[in-house]
XYZ file of C-alpha atoms in Angstrom:
323
model
C -45.541 -21.681 68.127
C -46.449 -18.238 66.824
C -46.397 -19.516 63.209
C -48.557 -22.487 64.198
C -51.117 -20.178 65.803
C -51.229 -18.038 62.652
C -51.806 -21.082 60.466
C -54.581 -22.313 62.739
C -56.266 -18.885 62.655
C -56.010 -18.747 58.847
C -57.478 -22.229 58.548
C -60.323 -21.356 60.912
C -61.116 -18.215 58.890
C -61.163 -20.169 55.651
C -63.526 -22.753 57.127
C -65.782 -20.010 58.476
C -65.941 -18.257 55.094
C -66.727 -21.547 53.352
C -69.462 -22.291 55.873
C -70.968 -18.833 55.399
C -70.932 -19.322 51.623
C -72.585 -22.719 51.902
C -75.227 -21.397 54.291
C -75.901 -18.470 51.950
C -76.372 -20.826 49.026
C -78.663 -23.092 51.050
C -80.974 -20.214 52.003
C -80.863 -18.589 48.553
C -83.195 -17.253 47.354
C -85.081 -15.795 50.313
C -86.854 -13.109 48.258
C -87.824 -12.535 44.592
C -85.076 -12.493 41.958
C -85.009 -10.195 38.926
C -83.960 -11.423 35.485
C -83.260 -8.294 33.443
C -83.955 -8.543 29.710
C -82.803 -5.889 27.253
C -85.671 -6.471 24.850
C -89.429 -5.963 24.796
C -91.938 -8.368 26.317
C -93.305 -11.024 23.985
C -90.264 -11.301 21.728
C -88.085 -14.358 21.295
C -85.507 -13.321 23.909
C -88.230 -12.514 26.424
C -89.942 -15.879 25.864
C -86.789 -17.800 26.796
C -86.300 -15.635 29.889
C -89.873 -16.289 31.030
C -89.607 -20.028 30.428
C -86.481 -20.217 32.573
C -87.883 -17.789 35.141
C -90.953 -19.962 35.608
C -88.809 -23.082 36.009
C -86.544 -21.447 38.596
C -89.557 -20.055 40.475
C -91.029 -23.538 40.761
C -87.729 -25.154 41.726
C -86.423 -22.580 44.192
C -89.630 -21.389 45.832
C -89.271 -17.680 45.069
C -90.504 -15.642 42.123
C -87.994 -15.005 39.330
C -89.475 -11.832 37.872
C -88.699 -10.719 34.315
C -87.823 -7.035 34.039
C -87.709 -5.633 30.487
C -85.299 -2.683 30.223
C -85.052 -1.515 26.637
C -82.546 0.778 24.972
C -79.074 1.135 23.462
C -79.000 -2.330 21.952
C -79.508 -3.971 25.382
C -76.684 -1.940 26.989
C -79.068 -0.245 29.434
C -80.180 -3.622 30.783
C -76.599 -4.863 31.002
C -75.394 -1.764 32.832
C -78.235 -2.108 35.347
C -77.059 -5.621 36.204
C -73.388 -4.635 36.267
C -74.235 -1.994 38.892
C -76.518 -4.267 40.942
C -75.466 -5.888 44.202
C -73.605 -9.168 43.551
C -75.962 -11.210 45.713
C -77.769 -13.387 43.153
C -80.960 -11.320 43.231
C -80.328 -9.514 39.930
C -79.491 -11.619 36.873
C -79.067 -10.827 33.182
C -80.490 -12.649 30.188
C -77.295 -12.793 28.115
C -77.572 -12.598 24.301
C -75.249 -12.265 21.288
C -75.687 -8.491 21.582
C -73.497 -8.576 24.684
C -70.644 -10.136 22.705
C -71.224 -7.834 19.729
C -71.573 -4.592 21.691
C -68.151 -4.995 23.287
C -66.668 -3.877 19.956
C -69.622 -2.093 18.338
C -69.838 0.636 21.009
C -66.803 2.763 21.816
C -67.753 4.275 25.177
C -69.477 1.617 27.221
C -69.434 2.183 30.970
C -68.660 -1.470 31.593
C -66.557 -4.333 30.303
C -68.963 -7.201 29.789
C -66.486 -10.078 30.156
C -64.981 -8.497 33.277
C -68.155 -7.223 34.940
C -70.660 -10.022 34.233
C -69.868 -13.601 35.198
C -71.418 -16.472 33.234
C -73.956 -18.607 35.067
C -75.341 -20.981 32.434
C -76.273 -21.259 28.792
C -79.891 -21.920 27.896
C -80.347 -22.365 24.176
C -78.747 -21.884 20.767
C -80.977 -20.643 17.942
C -80.281 -21.556 14.314
C -80.174 -18.889 11.633
C -81.294 -19.403 8.053
C -80.193 -17.642 4.867
C -83.341 -17.020 2.851
C -84.397 -15.166 -0.282
C -87.569 -14.044 -1.995
C -88.975 -16.818 -4.260
C -88.466 -14.628 -7.330
C -84.728 -14.436 -6.720
C -82.943 -16.421 -9.468
C -80.530 -18.307 -7.169
C -81.747 -21.596 -5.708
C -78.561 -22.541 -3.850
C -75.655 -20.882 -2.046
C -73.243 -21.396 -4.994
C -75.807 -19.892 -7.373
C -76.341 -16.982 -4.970
C -72.597 -16.292 -4.788
C -72.283 -16.454 -8.585
C -75.233 -14.099 -9.073
C -74.002 -11.605 -6.469
C -70.516 -11.541 -8.011
C -71.997 -11.025 -11.479
C -74.209 -8.223 -10.125
C -72.094 -6.356 -7.543
C -74.042 -3.908 -5.409
C -77.397 -5.016 -6.806
C -78.359 -7.507 -4.073
C -80.026 -5.864 -1.061
C -79.454 -7.625 2.256
C -82.020 -6.855 4.952
C -81.261 -7.022 8.669
C -82.922 -6.262 11.996
C -80.613 -3.258 12.385
C -76.990 -2.164 12.379
C -74.872 -4.434 14.542
C -77.596 -7.013 15.117
C -76.851 -10.740 14.761
C -78.695 -10.828 11.423
C -76.511 -7.993 10.127
C -73.255 -9.559 11.272
C -74.171 -12.990 9.898
C -74.539 -11.317 6.511
C -71.307 -9.374 6.885
C -69.458 -12.584 7.758
C -70.902 -14.172 4.617
C -69.715 -11.188 2.546
C -66.220 -11.415 4.031
C -65.861 -15.149 3.468
C -67.259 -15.190 -0.078
C -66.113 -11.840 -1.446
C -69.605 -10.839 -2.608
C -70.830 -7.242 -2.637
C -74.273 -6.775 -1.087
C -75.982 -3.566 -0.001
C -76.972 -3.640 3.666
C -80.506 -2.383 4.356
C -81.068 -2.076 8.133
C -84.555 -2.113 9.659
C -85.839 -1.534 13.161
C -86.424 -5.173 13.961
C -86.887 -8.471 12.167
C -90.614 -8.024 11.449
C -90.314 -5.038 9.070
C -87.262 -6.595 7.413
C -89.176 -9.799 6.711
C -92.157 -7.776 5.502
C -90.038 -6.093 2.827
C -88.405 -9.399 1.904
C -91.852 -10.922 1.430
C -92.763 -7.924 -0.732
C -89.640 -8.253 -2.859
C -88.114 -4.877 -1.861
C -84.989 -6.682 -0.613
C -83.552 -9.979 -1.779
C -81.917 -11.794 1.169
C -81.840 -11.963 4.943
C -80.054 -14.004 7.615
C -82.480 -14.517 10.499
C -83.619 -17.059 13.051
C -85.778 -19.943 11.926
C -88.210 -19.088 14.724
C -89.154 -15.843 12.981
C -89.399 -17.223 9.451
C -89.948 -20.985 9.378
C -93.675 -20.663 8.598
C -92.859 -18.485 5.584
C -90.389 -21.127 4.438
C -92.867 -23.971 4.872
C -95.551 -22.064 2.955
C -93.066 -21.274 0.134
C -93.378 -17.546 0.695
C -89.622 -17.480 1.240
C -86.907 -19.792 -0.071
C -84.329 -21.108 2.400
C -80.924 -21.503 0.800
C -78.998 -22.750 3.829
C -78.810 -22.830 7.609
C -75.839 -21.264 9.338
C -75.072 -23.900 11.973
C -72.414 -26.559 11.462
C -75.063 -29.261 10.972
C -78.495 -29.507 9.357
C -81.670 -28.944 11.323
C -84.225 -31.575 12.220
C -86.966 -29.093 11.346
C -85.488 -28.375 7.888
C -83.541 -31.567 7.089
C -83.536 -30.936 3.343
C -81.781 -27.555 3.681
C -77.960 -27.693 3.533
C -75.606 -25.660 5.702
C -73.718 -22.613 4.450
C -70.539 -24.444 5.509
C -71.277 -27.112 2.904
C -70.234 -24.488 0.344
C -68.311 -21.918 2.431
C -65.997 -23.913 4.712
C -65.994 -22.910 8.399
C -68.888 -20.477 8.064
C -70.989 -20.680 11.258
C -73.361 -18.157 12.824
C -76.047 -18.590 15.442
C -77.978 -16.820 18.153
C -77.697 -17.998 21.739
C -79.058 -17.095 25.148
C -78.020 -17.705 28.720
C -77.854 -16.202 32.201
C -75.216 -13.975 33.752
C -74.747 -12.270 37.129
C -72.750 -9.318 38.479
C -69.070 -9.895 39.088
C -68.332 -11.149 42.638
C -71.628 -13.011 42.956
C -70.825 -15.891 45.356
C -69.642 -19.026 43.599
C -72.062 -21.133 45.620
C -75.025 -19.172 44.244
C -73.713 -19.298 40.682
C -73.230 -23.061 40.970
C -76.720 -23.563 42.384
C -78.318 -21.550 39.586
C -76.241 -23.433 37.034
C -77.400 -26.760 38.459
C -81.067 -25.750 38.341
C -80.844 -24.334 34.807
C -79.110 -27.462 33.559
C -81.824 -29.457 35.279
C -84.389 -27.583 33.201
C -82.503 -28.425 30.026
C -82.802 -32.156 30.746
C -86.497 -31.999 31.655
C -88.596 -33.593 28.867
C -91.285 -30.901 28.980
C -88.786 -28.051 28.852
C -86.813 -29.726 26.073
C -90.001 -30.165 24.076
C -90.947 -26.498 24.597
C -87.517 -25.328 23.483
C -87.692 -27.633 20.461
C -91.065 -26.098 19.561
C -89.246 -22.757 19.383
C -86.517 -24.385 17.262
C -84.032 -24.024 20.089
C -81.061 -26.313 20.645
C -80.218 -26.984 24.303
C -77.030 -25.230 25.430
C -76.169 -27.060 28.649
C -72.846 -26.862 30.483
C -70.866 -25.318 33.319
C -70.375 -21.594 33.950
C -66.906 -22.003 32.430
C -68.394 -23.559 29.277
C -70.739 -20.606 28.836
C -67.862 -18.216 29.524
C -65.801 -19.802 26.742
C -68.682 -19.353 24.309
C -69.067 -15.677 25.249
C -65.327 -15.048 24.884
C -65.150 -16.818 21.510
C -68.198 -14.961 20.157
C -66.846 -11.626 21.404
C -63.590 -12.191 19.560
C -65.267 -13.506 16.391
C -67.775 -10.693 15.937
C -65.245 -8.093 17.022
C -63.118 -9.036 14.023
C -66.120 -8.799 11.686
C -67.118 -5.384 13.057
C -63.607 -4.029 12.676
C -63.084 -5.476 9.189
C -66.435 -4.144 7.951
C -65.959 -0.857 9.819
C -69.405 -1.060 11.364
C -70.430 1.775 13.692
C -73.323 1.820 16.134
C -76.304 3.992 15.217
């Protein structure tokens, strides 16, 4: 009888906890929600955060406010969310930097995969390998041949040490055996400016930042770095057409502090995935050259884990250190 009573009490507690969780999810959100972004307002990352914030505000009846917290390669923003209450009212706009920084920085005060739980992916952004029009190579094989014939004479621009554009180039170097000189800038804009001026010869960067230069023939696209060609640049091959298994991309999604209730995570995931099937949202993302990244929290978690491992190997092999 005593054992039976204990089982009944345990069952009652479990039901009560489940009911509390469901009630919490049904009333969430009851006040404004912050989406913390580790980059400045107006940039590509910020635009995606604001698009999703507006959608969630309209769907859930509370303001989803974008908070830009710059510094330390987005680590300041991430740490702020890690230390926030796990109640669904502070979210993080997750980017490739979070996967990269896990290896790039030695003394982080958090473990991203442990301390931030995935909520949902939003979009994947293609990257393009492009050169100045005066550069003699007109294809990836010609580029590789030229770089091998002229070791150390090809300057590769990037948005900065440890940025996705830098690591995409380092992965290319590793997989092809070419020797390029890395020239880091403070952002994509100055890097593209010097590429347009001919001071550097190649860059790996998002199509969103450079597609107009490509269309106006101010820059020459050699290849895109996704596994398949792009609808916006159907004539441009993939790097993998010539370098098997080479893939690099930028991607964005939403995360929350560890221990955020599952019911809240699932509700946010449902609403974000709803946005990704909405014709107007899909069209807006397509305008920005984004590819919808729908799926469950577990799907987004697998992507983060795979990218963390992949770029960690590149960072270690190339012996890259944070500035």
